[in-house]
Short mmCIF file of C-alpha atoms in Angstrom, two decimals:
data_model
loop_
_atom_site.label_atom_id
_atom_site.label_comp_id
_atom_site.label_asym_id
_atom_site.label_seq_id
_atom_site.Cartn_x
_atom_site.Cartn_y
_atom_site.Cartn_z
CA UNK N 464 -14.44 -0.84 9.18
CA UNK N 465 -11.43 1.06 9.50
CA UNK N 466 -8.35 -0.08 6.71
CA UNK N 467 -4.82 1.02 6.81
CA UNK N 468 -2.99 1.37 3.11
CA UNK N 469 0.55 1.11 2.56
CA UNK N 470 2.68 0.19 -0.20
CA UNK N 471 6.19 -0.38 -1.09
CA UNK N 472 8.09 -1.99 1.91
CA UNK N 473 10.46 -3.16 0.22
CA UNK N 474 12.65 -5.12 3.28
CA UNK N 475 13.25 -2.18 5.49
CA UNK N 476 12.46 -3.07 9.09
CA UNK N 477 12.89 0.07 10.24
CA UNK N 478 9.81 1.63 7.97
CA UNK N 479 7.68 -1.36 8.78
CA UNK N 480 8.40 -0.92 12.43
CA UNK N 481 7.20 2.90 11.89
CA UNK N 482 4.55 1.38 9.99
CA UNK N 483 3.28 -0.90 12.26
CA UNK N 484 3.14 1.69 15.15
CA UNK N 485 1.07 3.67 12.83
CA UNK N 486 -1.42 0.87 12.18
CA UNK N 487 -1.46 0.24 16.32
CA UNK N 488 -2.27 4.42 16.57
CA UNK N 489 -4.67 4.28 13.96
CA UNK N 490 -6.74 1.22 15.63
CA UNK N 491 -7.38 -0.11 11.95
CA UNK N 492 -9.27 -3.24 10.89
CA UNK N 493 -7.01 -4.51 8.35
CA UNK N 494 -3.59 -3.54 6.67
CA UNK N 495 -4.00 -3.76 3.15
CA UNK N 496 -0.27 -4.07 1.39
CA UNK N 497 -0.24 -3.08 -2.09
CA UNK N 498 3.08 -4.71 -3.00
CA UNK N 499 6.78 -4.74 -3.16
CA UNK N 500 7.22 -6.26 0.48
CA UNK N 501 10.42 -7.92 1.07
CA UNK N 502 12.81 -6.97 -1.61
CA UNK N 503 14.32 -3.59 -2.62
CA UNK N 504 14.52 -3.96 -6.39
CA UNK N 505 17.39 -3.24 -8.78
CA UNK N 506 16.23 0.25 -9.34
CA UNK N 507 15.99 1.48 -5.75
CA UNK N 508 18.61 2.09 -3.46
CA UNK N 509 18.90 -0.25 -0.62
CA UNK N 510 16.22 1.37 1.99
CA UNK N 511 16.86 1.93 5.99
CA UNK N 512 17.90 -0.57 8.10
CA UNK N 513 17.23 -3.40 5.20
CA UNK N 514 16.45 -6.52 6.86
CA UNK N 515 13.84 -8.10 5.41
CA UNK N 516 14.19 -11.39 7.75
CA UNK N 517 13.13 -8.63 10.32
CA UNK N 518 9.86 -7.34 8.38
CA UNK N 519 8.50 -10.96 7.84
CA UNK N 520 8.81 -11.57 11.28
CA UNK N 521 6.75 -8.28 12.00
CA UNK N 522 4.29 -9.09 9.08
CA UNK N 523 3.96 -12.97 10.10
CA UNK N 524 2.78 -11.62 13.81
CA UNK N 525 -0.21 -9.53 12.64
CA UNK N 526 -0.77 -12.00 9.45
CA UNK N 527 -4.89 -12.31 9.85
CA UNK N 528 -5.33 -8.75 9.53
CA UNK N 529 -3.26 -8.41 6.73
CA UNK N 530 -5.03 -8.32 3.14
CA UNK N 531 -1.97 -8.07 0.18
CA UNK N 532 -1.39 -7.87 -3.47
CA UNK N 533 1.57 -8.77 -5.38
CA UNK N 534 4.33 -6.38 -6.09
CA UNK N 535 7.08 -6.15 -9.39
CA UNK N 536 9.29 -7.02 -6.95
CA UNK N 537 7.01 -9.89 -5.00
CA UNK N 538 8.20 -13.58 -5.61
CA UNK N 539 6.92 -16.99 -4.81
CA UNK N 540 10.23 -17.49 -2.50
CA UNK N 541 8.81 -14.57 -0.56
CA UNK N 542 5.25 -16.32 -0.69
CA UNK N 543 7.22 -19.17 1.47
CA UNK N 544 7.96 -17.06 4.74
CA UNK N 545 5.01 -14.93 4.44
CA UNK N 546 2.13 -16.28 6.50
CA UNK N 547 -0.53 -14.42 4.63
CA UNK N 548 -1.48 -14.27 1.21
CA UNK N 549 0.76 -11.84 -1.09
CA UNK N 550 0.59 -13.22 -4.68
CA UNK N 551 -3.01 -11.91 -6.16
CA UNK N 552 -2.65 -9.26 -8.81
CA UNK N 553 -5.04 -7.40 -7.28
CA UNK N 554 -8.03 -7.24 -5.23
CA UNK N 555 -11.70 -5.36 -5.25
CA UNK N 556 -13.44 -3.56 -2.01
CA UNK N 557 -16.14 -1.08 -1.58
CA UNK N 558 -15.90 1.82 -0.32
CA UNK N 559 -19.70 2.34 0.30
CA UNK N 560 -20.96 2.23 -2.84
CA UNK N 561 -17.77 2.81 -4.75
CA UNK N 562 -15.68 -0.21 -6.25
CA UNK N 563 -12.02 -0.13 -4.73
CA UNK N 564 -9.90 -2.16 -7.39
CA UNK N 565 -6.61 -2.51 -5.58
CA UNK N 566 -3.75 -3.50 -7.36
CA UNK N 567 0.54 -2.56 -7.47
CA UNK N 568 0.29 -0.89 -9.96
CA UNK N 569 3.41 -1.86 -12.59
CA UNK N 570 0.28 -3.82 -14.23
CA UNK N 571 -2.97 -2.16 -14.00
CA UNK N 572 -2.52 1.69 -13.99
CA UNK N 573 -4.00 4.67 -15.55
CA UNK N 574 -2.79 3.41 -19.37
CA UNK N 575 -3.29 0.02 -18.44
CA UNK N 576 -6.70 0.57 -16.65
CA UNK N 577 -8.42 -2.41 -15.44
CA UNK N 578 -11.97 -3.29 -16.12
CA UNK N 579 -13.66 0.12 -14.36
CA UNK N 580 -17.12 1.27 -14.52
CA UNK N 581 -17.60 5.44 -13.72
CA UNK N 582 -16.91 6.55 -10.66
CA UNK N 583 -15.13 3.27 -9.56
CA UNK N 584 -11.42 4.34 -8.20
CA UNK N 585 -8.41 2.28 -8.93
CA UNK N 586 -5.84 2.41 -5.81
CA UNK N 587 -2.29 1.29 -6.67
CA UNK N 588 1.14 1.78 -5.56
CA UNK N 589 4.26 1.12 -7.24
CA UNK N 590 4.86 4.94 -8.12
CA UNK N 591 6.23 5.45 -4.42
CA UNK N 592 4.33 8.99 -4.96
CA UNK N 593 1.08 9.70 -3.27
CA UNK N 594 -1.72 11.05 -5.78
CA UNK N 595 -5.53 11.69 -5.66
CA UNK N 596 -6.28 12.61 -9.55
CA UNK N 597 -9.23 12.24 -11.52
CA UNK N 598 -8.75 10.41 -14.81
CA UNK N 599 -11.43 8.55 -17.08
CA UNK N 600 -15.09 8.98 -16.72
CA UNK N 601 -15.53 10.25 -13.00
CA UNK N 602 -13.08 7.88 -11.96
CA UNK N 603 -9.79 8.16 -9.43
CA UNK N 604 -6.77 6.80 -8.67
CA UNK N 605 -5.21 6.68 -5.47
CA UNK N 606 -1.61 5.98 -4.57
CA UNK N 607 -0.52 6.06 -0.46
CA UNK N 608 3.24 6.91 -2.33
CA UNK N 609 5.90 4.76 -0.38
CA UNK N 610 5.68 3.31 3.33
CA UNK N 611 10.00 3.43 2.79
CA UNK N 612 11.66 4.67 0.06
CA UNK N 613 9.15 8.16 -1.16
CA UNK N 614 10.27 9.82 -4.74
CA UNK N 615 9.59 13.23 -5.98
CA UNK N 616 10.18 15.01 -2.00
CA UNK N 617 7.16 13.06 -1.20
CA UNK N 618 6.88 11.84 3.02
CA UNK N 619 7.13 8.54 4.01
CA UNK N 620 3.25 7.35 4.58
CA UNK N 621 0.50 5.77 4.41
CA UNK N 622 -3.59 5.96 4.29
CA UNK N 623 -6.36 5.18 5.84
CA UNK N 624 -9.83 4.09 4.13
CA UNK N 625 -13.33 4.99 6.99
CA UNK N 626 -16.78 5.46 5.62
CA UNK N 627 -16.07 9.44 5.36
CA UNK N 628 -12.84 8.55 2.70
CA UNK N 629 -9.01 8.72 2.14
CA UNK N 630 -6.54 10.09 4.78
CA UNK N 631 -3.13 10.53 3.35
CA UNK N 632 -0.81 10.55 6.29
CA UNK N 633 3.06 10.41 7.01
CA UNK N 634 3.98 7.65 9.34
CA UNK N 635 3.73 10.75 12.01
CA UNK N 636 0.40 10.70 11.54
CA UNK N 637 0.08 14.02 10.08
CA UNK N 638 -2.40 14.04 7.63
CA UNK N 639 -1.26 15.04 4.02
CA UNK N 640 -4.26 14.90 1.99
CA UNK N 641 -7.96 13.89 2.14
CA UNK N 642 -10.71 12.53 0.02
CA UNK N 643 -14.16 12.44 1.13
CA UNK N 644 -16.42 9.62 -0.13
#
């Protein structure tokens, strides 16, 4: 199975379109969304082309392939017009034999780390920067950085999750970074 990554939305139709073209290239499974959908936030400027009327209407039309986790900036109103699931705090895959605990990441983080064993990887957004760092005992985390708004002159992306590993990628689909499984 072939899963597409992306975090932090956050209303801009224009990204999402990008986005979703991206997750057409890639052929993917699923779209897993870790968070921060609809609404920009008080701290972030308002992103391109903010229309988040726009992005549930792209969302709603691919809605059984989309798996999601709730965001700071998620909200039961947004729950409403979202046809697919978007307030669990997090959610668990595997990655072969690795546990994938996949959360936003303003709860559950590396000082806030959630119940891991060694070698498990914890995959969050939130930051809106991508990273692949170890941290613990043998474990990762994993951040895809921001589908819209990037920080620290990081590219607007995404990644992808196959049986070989992690493909960082802009939403190009030039790929940034990899980690093999």
């Amino acid at each position: 199975m072939k899963i597409m990554i992306a975090s932090d939305i956050h209303g801009s139709a224009f990204y999402c379109r990008k986005m979703l073209e991206a997750f057409d290239r890639e052929q993917a499974d699923r779209l897993l969304l870790l968070g921060d959908v609809l609404y920009h936030g008080p701290r972030n400027d308002l992103p391109e082309e903010y229309a988040p009327k726009e992005v549930i209407e792209m969302l709603n039309l691919i809605r059984d392939r989309i798996v999601c986790v709730r965001g700071n900036c998620d909200t039961e109103v947004d729950q409403m017009v979202l046809k697919f699931p978007i307030m669990a705090d997090y959610c668990v895959l595997f990655a072969g034999n690795t546990l994938v605990y996949a959360t936003h990441g303003h709860v559950y983080n590396t000082d806030n780390i959630p119940p891991l064993q060694p070698g498990d990887i914890l995959l969050h957004g939130h930051t809106h920067v991508p990273a692949c760092e170890k941290f613990g005992e043998s474990n990762y985390y994993l951040n895809p950085g921001s589908v819209s708004i990037p920080k620290e002159d990081s590219w607007h992306g995404y990644m992808v999750l196959t049986e070989e590993g992690f493909i960082w990628k802009d939403l190009d689909g030039e790929e940034k970074i990899t980690f093999p499984l």
